[in-house]
Every structure is written in structure tokens, then in C-alpha cells.
Coordinates of C-alpha atoms in Angstrom, one line a residue:
X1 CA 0.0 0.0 0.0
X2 CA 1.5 3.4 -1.1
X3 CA 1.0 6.8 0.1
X4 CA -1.5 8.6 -2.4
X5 CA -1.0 12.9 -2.2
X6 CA -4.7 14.0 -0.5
X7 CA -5.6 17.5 -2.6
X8 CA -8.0 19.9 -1.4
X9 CA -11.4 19.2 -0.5
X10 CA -13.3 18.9 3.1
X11 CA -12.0 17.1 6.1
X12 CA -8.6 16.5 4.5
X13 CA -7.2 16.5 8.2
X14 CA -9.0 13.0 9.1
X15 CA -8.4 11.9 5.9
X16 CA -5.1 11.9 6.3
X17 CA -5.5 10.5 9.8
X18 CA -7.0 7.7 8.6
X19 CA -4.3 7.2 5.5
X20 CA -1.5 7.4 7.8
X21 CA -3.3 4.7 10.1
X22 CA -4.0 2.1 7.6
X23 CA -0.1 2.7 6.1
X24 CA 1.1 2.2 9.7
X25 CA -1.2 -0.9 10.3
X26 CA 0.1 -2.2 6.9
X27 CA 3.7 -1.9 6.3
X28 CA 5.1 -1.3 9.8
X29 CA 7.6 -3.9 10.4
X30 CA 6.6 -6.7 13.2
X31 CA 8.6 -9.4 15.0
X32 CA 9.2 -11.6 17.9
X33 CA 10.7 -9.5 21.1
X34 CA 11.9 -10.8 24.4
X35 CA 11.2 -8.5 27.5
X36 CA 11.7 -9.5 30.7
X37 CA 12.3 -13.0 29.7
X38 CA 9.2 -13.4 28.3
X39 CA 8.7 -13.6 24.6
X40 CA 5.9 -11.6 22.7
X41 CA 4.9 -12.2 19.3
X42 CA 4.1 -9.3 16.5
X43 CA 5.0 -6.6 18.1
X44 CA 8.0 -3.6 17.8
X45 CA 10.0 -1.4 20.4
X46 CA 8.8 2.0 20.6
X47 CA 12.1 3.3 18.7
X48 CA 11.8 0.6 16.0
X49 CA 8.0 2.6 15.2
X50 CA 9.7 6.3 15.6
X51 CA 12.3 5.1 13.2
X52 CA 10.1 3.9 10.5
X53 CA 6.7 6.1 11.1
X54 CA 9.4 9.0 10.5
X55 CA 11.2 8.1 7.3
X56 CA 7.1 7.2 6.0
X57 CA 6.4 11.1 7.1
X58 CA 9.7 12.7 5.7
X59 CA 9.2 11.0 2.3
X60 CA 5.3 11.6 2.2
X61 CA 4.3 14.4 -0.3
X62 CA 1.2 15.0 2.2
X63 CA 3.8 16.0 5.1
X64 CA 7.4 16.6 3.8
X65 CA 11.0 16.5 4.6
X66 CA 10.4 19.1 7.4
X67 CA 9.0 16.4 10.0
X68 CA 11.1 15.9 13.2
X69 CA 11.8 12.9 15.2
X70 CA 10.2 14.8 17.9
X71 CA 6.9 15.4 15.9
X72 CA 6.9 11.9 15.2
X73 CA 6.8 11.1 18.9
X74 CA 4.4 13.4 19.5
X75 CA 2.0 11.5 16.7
X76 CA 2.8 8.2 18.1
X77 CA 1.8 9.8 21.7
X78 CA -2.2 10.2 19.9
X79 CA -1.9 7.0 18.0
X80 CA -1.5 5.1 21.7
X81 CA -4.3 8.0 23.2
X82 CA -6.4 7.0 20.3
X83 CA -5.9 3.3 20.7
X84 CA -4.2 3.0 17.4
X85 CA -1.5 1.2 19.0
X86 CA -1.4 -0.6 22.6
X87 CA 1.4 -1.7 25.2
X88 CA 2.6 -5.2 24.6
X89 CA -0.1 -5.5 27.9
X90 CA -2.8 -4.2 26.3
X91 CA -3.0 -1.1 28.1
X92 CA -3.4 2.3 26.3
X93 CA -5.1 5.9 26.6
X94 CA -3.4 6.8 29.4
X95 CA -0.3 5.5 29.3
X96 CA 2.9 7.5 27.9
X97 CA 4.8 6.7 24.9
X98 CA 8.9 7.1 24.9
X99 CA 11.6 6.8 22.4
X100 CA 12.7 3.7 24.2
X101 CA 12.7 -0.4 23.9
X102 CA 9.2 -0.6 25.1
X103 CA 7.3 -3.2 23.5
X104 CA 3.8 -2.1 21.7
X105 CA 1.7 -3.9 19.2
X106 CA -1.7 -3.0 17.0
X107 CA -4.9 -4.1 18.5
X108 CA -7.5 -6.6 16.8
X109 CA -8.7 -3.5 15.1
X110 CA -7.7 0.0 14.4
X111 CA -10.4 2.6 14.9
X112 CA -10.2 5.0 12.0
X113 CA -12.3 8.5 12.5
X114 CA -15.3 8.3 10.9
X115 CA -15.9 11.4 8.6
X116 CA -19.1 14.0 9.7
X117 CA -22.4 13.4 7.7
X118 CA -23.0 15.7 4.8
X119 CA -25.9 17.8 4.3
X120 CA -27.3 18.7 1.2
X121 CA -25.7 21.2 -0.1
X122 CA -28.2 24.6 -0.6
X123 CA -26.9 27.5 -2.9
X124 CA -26.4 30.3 -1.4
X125 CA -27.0 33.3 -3.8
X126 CA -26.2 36.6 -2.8
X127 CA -28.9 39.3 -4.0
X128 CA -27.2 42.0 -5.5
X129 CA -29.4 45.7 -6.7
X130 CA -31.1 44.6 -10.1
X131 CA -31.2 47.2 -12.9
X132 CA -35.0 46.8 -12.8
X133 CA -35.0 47.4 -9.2
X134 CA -37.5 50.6 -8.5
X135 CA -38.0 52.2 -5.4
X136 CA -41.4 51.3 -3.5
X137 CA -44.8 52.2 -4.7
X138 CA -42.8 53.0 -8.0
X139 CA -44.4 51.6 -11.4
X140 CA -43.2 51.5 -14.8
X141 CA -46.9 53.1 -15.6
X142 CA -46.7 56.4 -13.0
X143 CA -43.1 57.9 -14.0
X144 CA -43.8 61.2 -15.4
X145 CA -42.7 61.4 -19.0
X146 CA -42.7 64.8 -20.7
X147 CA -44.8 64.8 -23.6
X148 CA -43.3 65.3 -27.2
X149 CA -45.3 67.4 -29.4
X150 CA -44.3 67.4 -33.1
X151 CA -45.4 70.4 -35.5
X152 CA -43.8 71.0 -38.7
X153 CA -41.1 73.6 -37.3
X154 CA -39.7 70.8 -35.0
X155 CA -39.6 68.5 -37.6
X156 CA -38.2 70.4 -39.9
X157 CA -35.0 71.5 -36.7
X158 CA -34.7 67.1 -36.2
X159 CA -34.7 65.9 -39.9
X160 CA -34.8 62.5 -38.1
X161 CA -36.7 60.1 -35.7
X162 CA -35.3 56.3 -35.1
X163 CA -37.5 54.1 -36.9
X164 CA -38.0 50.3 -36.7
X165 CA -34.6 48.5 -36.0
X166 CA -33.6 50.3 -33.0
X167 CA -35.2 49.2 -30.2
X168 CA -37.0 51.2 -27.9
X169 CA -35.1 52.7 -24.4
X170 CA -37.0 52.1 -21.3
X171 CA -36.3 54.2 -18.5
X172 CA -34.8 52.3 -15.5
X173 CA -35.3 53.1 -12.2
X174 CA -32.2 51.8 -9.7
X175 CA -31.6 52.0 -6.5
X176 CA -28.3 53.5 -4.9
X177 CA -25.3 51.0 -4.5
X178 CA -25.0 51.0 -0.5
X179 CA -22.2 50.2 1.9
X180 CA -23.6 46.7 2.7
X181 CA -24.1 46.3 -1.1
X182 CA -20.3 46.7 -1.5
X183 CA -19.4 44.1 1.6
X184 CA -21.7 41.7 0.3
X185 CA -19.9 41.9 -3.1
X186 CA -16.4 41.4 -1.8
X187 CA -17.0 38.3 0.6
X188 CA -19.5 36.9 -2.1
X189 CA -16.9 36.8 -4.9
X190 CA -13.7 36.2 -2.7
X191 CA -15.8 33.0 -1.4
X192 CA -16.5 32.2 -5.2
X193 CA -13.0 32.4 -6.3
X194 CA -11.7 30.5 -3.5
X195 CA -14.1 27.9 -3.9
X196 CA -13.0 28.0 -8.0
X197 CA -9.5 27.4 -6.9
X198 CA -10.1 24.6 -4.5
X199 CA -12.2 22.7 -7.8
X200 CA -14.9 22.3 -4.6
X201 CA -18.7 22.2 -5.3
X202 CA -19.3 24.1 -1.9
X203 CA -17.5 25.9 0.5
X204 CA -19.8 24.9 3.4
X205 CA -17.7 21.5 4.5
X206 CA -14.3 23.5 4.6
X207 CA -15.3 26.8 6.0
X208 CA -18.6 28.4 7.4
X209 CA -19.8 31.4 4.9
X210 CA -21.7 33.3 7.8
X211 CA -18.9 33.7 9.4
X212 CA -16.5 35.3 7.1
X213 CA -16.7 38.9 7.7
X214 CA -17.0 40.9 4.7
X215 CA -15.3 43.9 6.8
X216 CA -12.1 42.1 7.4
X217 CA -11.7 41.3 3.9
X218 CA -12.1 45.3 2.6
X219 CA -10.0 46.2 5.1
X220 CA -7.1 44.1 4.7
X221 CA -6.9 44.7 1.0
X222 CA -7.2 49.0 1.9
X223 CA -6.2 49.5 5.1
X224 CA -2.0 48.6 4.6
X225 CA 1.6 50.4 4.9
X226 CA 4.0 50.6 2.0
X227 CA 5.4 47.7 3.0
X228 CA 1.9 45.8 3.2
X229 CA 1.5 45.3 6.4
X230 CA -2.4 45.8 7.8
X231 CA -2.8 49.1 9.5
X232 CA -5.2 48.7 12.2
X233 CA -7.6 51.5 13.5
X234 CA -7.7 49.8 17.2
X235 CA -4.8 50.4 18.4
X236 CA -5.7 48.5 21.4
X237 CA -5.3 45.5 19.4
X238 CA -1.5 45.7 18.2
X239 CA 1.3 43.8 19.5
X240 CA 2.9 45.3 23.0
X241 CA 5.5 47.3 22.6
X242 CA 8.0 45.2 24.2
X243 CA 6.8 42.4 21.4
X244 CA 7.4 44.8 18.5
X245 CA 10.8 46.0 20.2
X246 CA 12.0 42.0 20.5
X247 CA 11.3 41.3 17.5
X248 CA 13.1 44.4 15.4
X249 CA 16.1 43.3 16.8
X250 CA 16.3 39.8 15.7
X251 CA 14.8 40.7 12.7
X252 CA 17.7 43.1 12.2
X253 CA 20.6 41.3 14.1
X254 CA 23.0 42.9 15.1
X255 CA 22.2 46.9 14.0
X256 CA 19.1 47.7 16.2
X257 CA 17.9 51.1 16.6
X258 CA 15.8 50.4 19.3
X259 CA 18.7 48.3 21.1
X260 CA 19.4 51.1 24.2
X261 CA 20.9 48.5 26.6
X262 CA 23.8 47.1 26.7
X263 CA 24.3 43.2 25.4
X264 CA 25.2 40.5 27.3
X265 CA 26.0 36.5 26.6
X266 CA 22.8 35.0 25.5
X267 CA 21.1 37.9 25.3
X268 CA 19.8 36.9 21.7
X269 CA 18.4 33.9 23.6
X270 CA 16.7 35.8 26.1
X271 CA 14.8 38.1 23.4
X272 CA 14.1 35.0 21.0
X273 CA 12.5 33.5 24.3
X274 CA 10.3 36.6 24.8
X275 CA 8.8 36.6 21.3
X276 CA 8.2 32.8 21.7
X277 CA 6.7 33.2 24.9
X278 CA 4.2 35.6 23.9
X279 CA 2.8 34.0 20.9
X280 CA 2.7 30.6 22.6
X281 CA 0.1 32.2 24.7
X282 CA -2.2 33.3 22.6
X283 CA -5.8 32.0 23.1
X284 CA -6.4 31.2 19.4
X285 CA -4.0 30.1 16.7
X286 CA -3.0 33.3 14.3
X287 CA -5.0 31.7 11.4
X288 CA -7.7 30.8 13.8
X289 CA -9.9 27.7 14.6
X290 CA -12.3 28.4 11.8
X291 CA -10.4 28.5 9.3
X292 CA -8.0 25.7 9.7
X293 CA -9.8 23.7 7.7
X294 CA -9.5 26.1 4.7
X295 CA -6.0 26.2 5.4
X296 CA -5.5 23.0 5.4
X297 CA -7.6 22.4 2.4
X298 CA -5.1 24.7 0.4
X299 CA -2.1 22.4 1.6
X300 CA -3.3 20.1 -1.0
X301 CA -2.2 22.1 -3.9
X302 CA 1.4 22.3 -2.6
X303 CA 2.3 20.6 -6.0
X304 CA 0.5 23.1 -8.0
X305 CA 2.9 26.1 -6.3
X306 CA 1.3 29.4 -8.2
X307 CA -2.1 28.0 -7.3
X308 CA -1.3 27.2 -4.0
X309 CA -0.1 30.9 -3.1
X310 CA -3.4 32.4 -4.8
X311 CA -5.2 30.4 -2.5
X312 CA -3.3 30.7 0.4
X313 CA -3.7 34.3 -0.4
X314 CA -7.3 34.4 -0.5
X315 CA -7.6 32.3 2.9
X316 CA -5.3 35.1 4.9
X317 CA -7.6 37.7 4.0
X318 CA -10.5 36.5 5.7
X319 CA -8.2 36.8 8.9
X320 CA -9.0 39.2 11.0
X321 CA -6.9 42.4 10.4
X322 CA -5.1 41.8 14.0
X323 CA -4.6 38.3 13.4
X324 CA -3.1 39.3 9.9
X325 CA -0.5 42.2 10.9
X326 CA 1.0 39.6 13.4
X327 CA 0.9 37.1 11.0
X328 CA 2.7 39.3 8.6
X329 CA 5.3 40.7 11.5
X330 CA 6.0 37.0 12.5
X331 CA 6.7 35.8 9.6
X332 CA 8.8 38.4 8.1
X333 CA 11.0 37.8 11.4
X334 CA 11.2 34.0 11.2
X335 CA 12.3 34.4 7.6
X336 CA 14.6 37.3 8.1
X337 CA 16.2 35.4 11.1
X338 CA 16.9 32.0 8.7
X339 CA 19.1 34.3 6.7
X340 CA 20.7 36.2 8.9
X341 CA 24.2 34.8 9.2
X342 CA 25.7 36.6 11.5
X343 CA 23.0 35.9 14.3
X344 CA 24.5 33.3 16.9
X345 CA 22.5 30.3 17.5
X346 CA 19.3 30.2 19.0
X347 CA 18.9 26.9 20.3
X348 CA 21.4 23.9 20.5
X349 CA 20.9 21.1 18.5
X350 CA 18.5 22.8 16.2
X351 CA 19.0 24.6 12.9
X352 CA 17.7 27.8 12.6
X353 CA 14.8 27.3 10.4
X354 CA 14.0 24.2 12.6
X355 CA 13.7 26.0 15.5
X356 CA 11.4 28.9 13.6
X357 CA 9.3 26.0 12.4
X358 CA 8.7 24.3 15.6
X359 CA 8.6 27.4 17.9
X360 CA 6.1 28.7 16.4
X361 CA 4.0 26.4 13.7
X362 CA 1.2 25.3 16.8
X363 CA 0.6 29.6 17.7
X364 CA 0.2 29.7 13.6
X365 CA -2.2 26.6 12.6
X366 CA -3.7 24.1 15.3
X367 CA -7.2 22.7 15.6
X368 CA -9.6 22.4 18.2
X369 CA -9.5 18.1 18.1
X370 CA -6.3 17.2 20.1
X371 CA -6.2 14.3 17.9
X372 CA -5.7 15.7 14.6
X373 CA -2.3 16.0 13.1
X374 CA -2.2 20.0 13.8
X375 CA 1.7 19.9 14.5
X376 CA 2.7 17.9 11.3
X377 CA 0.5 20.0 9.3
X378 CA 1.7 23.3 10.6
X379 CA 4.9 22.5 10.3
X380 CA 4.0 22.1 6.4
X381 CA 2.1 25.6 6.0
X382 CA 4.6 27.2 8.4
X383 CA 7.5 26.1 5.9
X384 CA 5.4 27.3 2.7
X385 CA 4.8 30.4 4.4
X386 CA 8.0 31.2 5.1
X387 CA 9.3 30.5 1.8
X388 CA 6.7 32.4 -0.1
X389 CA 5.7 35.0 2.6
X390 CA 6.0 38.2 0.5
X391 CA 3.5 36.8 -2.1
X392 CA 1.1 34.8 0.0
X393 CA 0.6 38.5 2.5
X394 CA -0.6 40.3 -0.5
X395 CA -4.3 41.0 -1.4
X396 CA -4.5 39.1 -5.5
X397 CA -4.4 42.1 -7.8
X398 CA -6.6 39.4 -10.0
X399 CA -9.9 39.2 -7.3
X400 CA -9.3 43.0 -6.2
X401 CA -9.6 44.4 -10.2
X402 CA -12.4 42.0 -11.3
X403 CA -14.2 43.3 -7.5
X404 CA -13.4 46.2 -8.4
X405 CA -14.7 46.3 -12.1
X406 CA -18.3 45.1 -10.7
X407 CA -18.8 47.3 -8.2
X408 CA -18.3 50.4 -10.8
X409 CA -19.9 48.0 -13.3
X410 CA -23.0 48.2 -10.8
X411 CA -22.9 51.9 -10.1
X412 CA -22.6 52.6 -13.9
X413 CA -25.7 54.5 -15.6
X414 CA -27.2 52.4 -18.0
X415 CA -30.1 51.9 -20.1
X416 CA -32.5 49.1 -20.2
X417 CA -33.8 47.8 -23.3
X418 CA -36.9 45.3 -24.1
X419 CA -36.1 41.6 -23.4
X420 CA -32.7 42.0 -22.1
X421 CA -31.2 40.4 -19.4
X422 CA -31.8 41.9 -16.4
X423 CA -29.3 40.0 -14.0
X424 CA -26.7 42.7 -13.6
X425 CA -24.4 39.7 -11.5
X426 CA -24.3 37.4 -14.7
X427 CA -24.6 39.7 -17.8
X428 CA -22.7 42.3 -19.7
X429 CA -24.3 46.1 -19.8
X430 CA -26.3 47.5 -22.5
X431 CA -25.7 51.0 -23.8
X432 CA -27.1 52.9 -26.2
X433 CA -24.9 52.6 -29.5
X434 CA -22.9 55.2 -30.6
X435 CA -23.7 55.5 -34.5
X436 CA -21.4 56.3 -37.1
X437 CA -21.9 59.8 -39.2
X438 CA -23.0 57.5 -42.4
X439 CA -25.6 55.7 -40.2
X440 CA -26.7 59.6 -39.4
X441 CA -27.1 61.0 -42.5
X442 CA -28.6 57.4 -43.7
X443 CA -31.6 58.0 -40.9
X444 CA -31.3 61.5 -42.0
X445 CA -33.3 60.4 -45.3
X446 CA -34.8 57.6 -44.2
X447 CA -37.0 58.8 -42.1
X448 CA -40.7 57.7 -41.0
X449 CA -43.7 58.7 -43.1
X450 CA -46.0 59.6 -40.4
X451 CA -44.4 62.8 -39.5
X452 CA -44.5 63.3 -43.2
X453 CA -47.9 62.6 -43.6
X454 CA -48.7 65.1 -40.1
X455 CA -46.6 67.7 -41.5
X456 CA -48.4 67.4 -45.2
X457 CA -52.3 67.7 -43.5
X458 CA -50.9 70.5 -41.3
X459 CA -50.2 72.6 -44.2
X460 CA -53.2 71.8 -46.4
X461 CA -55.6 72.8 -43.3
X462 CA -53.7 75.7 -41.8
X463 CA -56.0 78.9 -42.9
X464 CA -53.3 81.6 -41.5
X465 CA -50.9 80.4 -44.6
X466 CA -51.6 82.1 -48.1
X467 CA -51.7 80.2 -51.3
X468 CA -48.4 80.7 -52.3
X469 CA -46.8 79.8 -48.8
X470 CA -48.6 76.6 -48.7
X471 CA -47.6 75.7 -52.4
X472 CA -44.3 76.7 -51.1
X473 CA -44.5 74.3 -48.0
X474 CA -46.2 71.7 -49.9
X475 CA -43.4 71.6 -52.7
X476 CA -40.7 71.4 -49.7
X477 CA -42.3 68.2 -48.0
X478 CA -42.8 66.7 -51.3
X479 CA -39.4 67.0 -52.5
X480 CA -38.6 65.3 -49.2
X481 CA -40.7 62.5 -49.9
X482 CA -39.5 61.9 -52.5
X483 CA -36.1 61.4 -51.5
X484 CA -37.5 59.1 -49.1
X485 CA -39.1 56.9 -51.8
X486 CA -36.1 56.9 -53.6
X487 CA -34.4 54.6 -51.6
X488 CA -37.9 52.9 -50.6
X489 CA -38.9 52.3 -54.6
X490 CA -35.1 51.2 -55.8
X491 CA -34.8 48.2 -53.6
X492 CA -38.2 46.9 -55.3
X493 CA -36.7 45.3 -57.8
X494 CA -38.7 42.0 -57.7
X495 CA -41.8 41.8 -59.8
X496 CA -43.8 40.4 -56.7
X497 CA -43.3 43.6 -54.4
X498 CA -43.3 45.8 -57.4
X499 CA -47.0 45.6 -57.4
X500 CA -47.6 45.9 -53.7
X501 CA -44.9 49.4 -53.0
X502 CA -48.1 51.6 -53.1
X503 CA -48.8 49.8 -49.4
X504 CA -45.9 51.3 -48.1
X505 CA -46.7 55.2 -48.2
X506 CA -49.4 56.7 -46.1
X507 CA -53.0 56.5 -46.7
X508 CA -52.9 60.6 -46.6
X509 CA -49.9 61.0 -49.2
X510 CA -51.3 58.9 -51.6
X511 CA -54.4 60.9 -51.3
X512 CA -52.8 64.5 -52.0
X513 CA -50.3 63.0 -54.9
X514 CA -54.0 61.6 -56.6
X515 CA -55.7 65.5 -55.9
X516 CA -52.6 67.0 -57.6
X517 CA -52.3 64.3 -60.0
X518 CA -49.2 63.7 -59.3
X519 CA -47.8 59.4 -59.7
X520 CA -46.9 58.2 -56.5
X521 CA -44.8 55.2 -58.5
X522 CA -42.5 58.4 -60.6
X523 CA -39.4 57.6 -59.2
X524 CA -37.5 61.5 -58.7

């Protein structure tokens, strides 16, 4: 049985449990012991199982090279807790395990966690402000429209009116883009691109939607220095001084400008052992207990690196903006302290990245469940961090522009038109189309014959005009239509619709062309 790399996806951390369980159960050595001259059968010292359960962790692409001996301990401390494994007496749950020559064995059967029940997954859509959206006791039929009254002297000032393939405008009434409009947005689409990312087909078995704040998010991505670290407006809520202070001067061994004391031997020590001491007490990990399933989650794309950071970059910014400026401080120390060189040793025994990794991993990422394998796990993300900390603490210029782009997408002016789509989340806008000076002139000429026809019974019945200025007028508007039936008449060319163009003109300009004889087919 070979270890198989578990991606993304909802309660990775048991299932990993449970895969590192059944490759224990299956492939850890077993063989006849003597102990207190008594011989047992199937069985193995507690070194023999630190030996090889440690090699299986270092070379598993789930866990990684960074696993200690000590860390392996530590796993085999659950695995007795847990009744995974049991004394060569049977006893377990309360006895410790030791790297020693103790003898331990597997029990009849090993009792893997069982994984929660799912419930049916509901989609959750988030209501944004529709462009149809009016405000109440608002109708369509009551908005007050300025009537448009044509005579012949307005006509004659337009020249044109859109006719037949443009559709009609329909005046939209929307309602004003608010504050909770804009957080709803943001967490809405930073949940959706995350959950893209992770290939999931909800977000509800890794993380609970309700509650990511929508707040935190905006004001991680906003609310940051030069160097992108998260400004906070509580100043209640940043480190202690004497944190911040500690930390500046490993961070910038030896030249500290806060350093006002002299040094002594081991005073590097003493200050490393401040910083530790403080995070080690916090009452919730930096990443905290809600998310460390996302977190975890996102471990599974380690092989997929760029992906991986994206996602890891999303997950950090639904921290909240104190638990993300220490994040950011901490790890900027570890990883400036790993290659600082002229620092003395921290810790003996332990390399320098070691030590960063195991002092501080379990104040980063740790679970509620005792029994979960928080410290190997942390130690994973801890490392990952570290080596990709100035891209993973950045907001993703991808999800900020296209968050961006919809929210002035939604606060846009636009115009609705007649059978459009009217979800402004899913669909492009509409605008009116901007026409080119050909397509003007074009409706210039082509324009309707009903104003035609209004303009041509105006004149004939208006008694203030004299003969001659209605002969005048009349000669004007026919020379116009004309011009219209020019097009109208040229592009009959088949036989059929020859016959039937008369249909086309106006009931009243076929009646003046017959009183002044004139032949509504003469082409002019």
C-alpha cells in the first residue's frame, strides 16, 4: 500500500489520519521481542516505530522532509491516546509513549475517524441591486414622461426620428449601490474564487460562509503600509511594545535602533524567548480555529505552487486584520532570522529554520481536536509560508480588479432595453450605441412617413398660410418624400413587391399626390 498525495477538499485532516493509520497498520515492520524473559509475538519497540513512522512522514508528499523525530513522537503519543496502538499488555489511553525499547503492538482493530455526515448542499446566492430594481410604490406606468409634441417647425429642426430596427429605451429606475451592497460583493466573490481554486462544489464542508466577515476582507486589502502590512484603526489591538521592540532586533541582528541596553552572553536567547513566549500564549492560533480547515484544504495544492499561493492568499484575508498584521510581522522575522548569518544560534541542536518552524507552527495553525495532526501540518504551511511570505501577505491584484470592475460595473448609468437580461451579476451592460456619421445621414433620409404625412395635412388645413406659402411648404415636403421613396422604390426590384410598394406610403400622401395628380410610383 503506497501513500497517495490527499488535494483539497473537506475534512482532509481525518483523511489523512486515517491514511497514515492504515499505512502504519500495513507496512510497519513486526517481529518476535523478548522482555523481561518473556517472549511476545508481532509486536515492535517504541524506537523501532519512531524510526520507520518517521522516514514514512519525511518522504510523504502529504507531510514533507520538514518532519522531526520529535513530531513523530508526538503522533505516536495520539496514535496510543487513540488506541491506534497498545502496550505489549494491552494497556493504552493513558499510558505515555517514549523513544525507548518498550514493546507495543496493533490491537484486533484499528479505529479510524469516521468522517461527519454531509448535508445537502443549498446555494447560497447573494442578491445584489437589479437594474430593474425601483423604489417602492414605484411603477413603470406612473413615471412622469414629458410629452413630445411634433409640428412641422420641429420637424423640420430634427430631420430625423429612429424608426423600426432600434429598439425602444426604457427608462430604468435603480436603487443606490450602498455600503452593505459593497461588503456583500467582496466576501461573495472572494468565497466564489476560492471555492474555483479549491475545484470544490461548496465551501460549506471547509469553511462556514456566515462567518466570514465581509469587513475584514475590505479592510485588509485597503487599510496597509507601503510595505503591506495591515494598519489597524484599534490600536488597542496591536502587539505590545515590548513584542514589537523584541522582534526588530532579531529581525535586524545585530544593527538595532531600538537596542538602548547594553548586550550581554545569551542575550539573543533571552529576546528570541520573549517573542516565543508571547505567541505561545495566545488564546487562538494566528490563522484561527475556523479556518484551519481552509488552510489546510489549500495544503493540498502544494504541487500546484502558483495555485497554491493564490489560494493561500485568499484564505489570509478573511483573517481578521489583528490576526493578519501579526501574521505578517511574524513571519517576516522567522524568515529574516533564517538568513541572517551573523546571528548566533538560538537553540542547540536545532538549525535555525527548525527551530522557527517548531517554535512557532502550533501559535500559527492548530485545531480544536487534540487528535488531529495539527503539528505535522503546521509544520507544512509554516514552511510554505516562510518561503513564499512576501507573495502569500498580498491582497491578488486578480480578485481585487475584477471586484473592483463590478462594483463600478453596478454603479454605472445604463439603459434598459426590451427583453434584455436583467441579471446585472451574470450579464454584460447594455448602452445605447454610438452610430457612425454614415448611419446619421442614412436616418437622415430615411426617415418615418408619419411625421411626413402630419406635416403634409398640417399645411393643407392651416388657414393663416396664403396660397403661395402653402404651395411653397407643400413643394418642400414633397421634395422630401420623394427622396425618401427613392431609396424605398429602388430596392423593389422584384416583380412580386413591385406591385404591392403603393402599401408602403401613407393612406394621406397617396391621397394628396391623386388630388394634384401627381404618380406616387414616378421615381424622382
Amino acid at each position: 500500500m503506497e501513500h497517495r498525495i490527499i488535494g483539497p477538499g473537506p475534512y482532509r485532516a481525518t483523511k489523512l489520519w486515517n491514511e497514515t493509520i492504515e499505512l502504519f497498520r500495513a507496512k510497519m515492520p513486526l517481529r518476535k521481542h523478548r522482555s523481561h524473559f518473556k517472549s511476545y509475538e508481532h509486536c515492535f519497540t517504541a524506537t523501532e516505530a519512531v524510526n520507520w513512522l518517521h522516514n514514512l512522514l519525511r518522504h510523504n508528499q502529504n507531510f514533507g522532509p520538514e518532519v522531526t523525530r520529535k513530531q513523530t513522537v508526538q503522533l505516536l503519543k495520539k496514535f496510543l491516546k487513540n488506541h491506534v496502538i497498545e502496550d505489549i499488555k494491552g494497556r493504552w489511553g493513558q499510558e505515555d509513549f517514549e523513544d525507548n525499547r518498550h514493546l507495543y503492538r496493533f490491537p484486533p482493530s484499528s479505529p479510524l475517524k469516521p468522517y461527519p455526515k454531509r448535508s445537502p448542499y443549498k446555494a447560497s446566492v447573494v442578491k445584489f441591486p437589479d437594474w430593474a430594481d425601483q423604489p417602492p410604490d414605484t411603477t413603470q406606468e406612473n413615471i412622469p414622461v414629458r410629452p413630445i409634441v411634433m409640428n412641422s417647425e420641429s420637424w423640420y429642426k430634427r430631420h430625423s426620428i429612429a424608426i423600426g430596427e432600434v429598439p425602444a429605451c426604457r427608462l430604468v429606475y435603480r436603487r443606490q449601490l450602498t455600503e452593505a451592497n459593497v461588503e456583500e460583493i467582496w466576501k461573495s466573490m472572494t468565497l466564489s474564487h476560492l471555492q474555483k481554486i479549491l475545484e470544490l462544489d461548496s465551501l460549506d464542508e471547509v469553511l462556514d460562509p456566515k462567518l466570514v466577515n465581509s469587513k475584514f476582507i475590505i479592510h485588509n486589502v485597503y487599510s496597509v503600509s507601503k510595505q503591506g502590512v495591515v494598519i489597524l484603526t484599534d490600536k488597542s489591538k496591536e502587539l505590545p511594545h515590548w513584542v514589537l521592540s523584541a522582534m526588530k532586533c532579531l529581525a535586524n541582528w545585530p544593527s538595532c535602533s531600538d537596542l538602548k541596553q547594553p548586550m550581554y552572553s545569551g542575550f539573543e536567547k533571552d529576546v528570541f524567548k520573549t517573542i516565543a513566549d508571547y505567541y505561545g500564549h495566545l488564546k487562538e492560533p494566528l490563522l484561527t480555529f475556523q479556518l484551519f480547515d481552509a488552510f489546510v484544504s489549500v495544503l493540498g495544492l502544494l504541487q500546484k505552487e502558483k495555485i497554491a499561493i493564490e489560494a493561500f492568499q485568499i484564505c489570509c484575508l478573511l483573517l481578521p486584520p489583528e490576526n493578519r498584521r501579526k501574521l505578517q510581522l511574524l513571519i517576516r522575522m522567522m524568515a529574516k532570522i533564517c538568513l541572517n548569518k551573523e546571528i548566533p544560534p538560538l537553540c542547540d541542536g536545532l538549525g535555525m529554520r527548525t527551530l522557527m518552524v517548531q517554535t512557532f507552527s502550533r501559535c500559527i495553525l492548530c485545531s480544536k481536536d487534540e487528535v488531529d495532526l495539527d503539528e505535522l501540518l503546521a509544520a507544512r504551511l509554516v514552511t510554505f509560508l516562510m518561503d513564499n511570505h512576501q507573495e502569500i501577505l498580498q491582497a491578488p491584484s486578480s480578485l481585487q480588479n475584477a471586484i473592483e470592475e463590478r462594483v463600478a460595473h453596478l454603479r454605472r448609468v445604463q439603459i434598459k432595453y426590451p427583453g434584455a437580461d436583467t441579471d446585472a451579476t451574470l450579464s454584460a451592460p447594455s448602452f445605447c450605441r454610438q452610430i457612425s456619421p454614415e448611419e446619421f445621414e442614412y436616418q437622415k433620409v430615411c426617415g418615418s412617413q408619419e411625421p411626413l404625412a402630419t406635416l403634409l395635412e398640417e399645411i393643407i388645413t392651416d388657414n393663416k398660410l396664403s396660397v403661395k406659402d402653402k404651395k411653397k411648404k407643400l413643394k418642400q415636403g414633397f421634395l422630401t418624400w420623394s427622396l425618401l421613396n427613392l431609396f424605398v422604390f429602388s430596392s423593389f426590384r422584384n416583380p412580386i413587391l413591385k406591385s404591392t410598394r403603393n402599401d408602403f406610403l401613407h393612406p394621406r400622401v397617396k391621397l394628396w399626390c391623386f388630388q394634384k395628380n401627381q404618380n406616387p410610383n414616378h421615381n424622382y
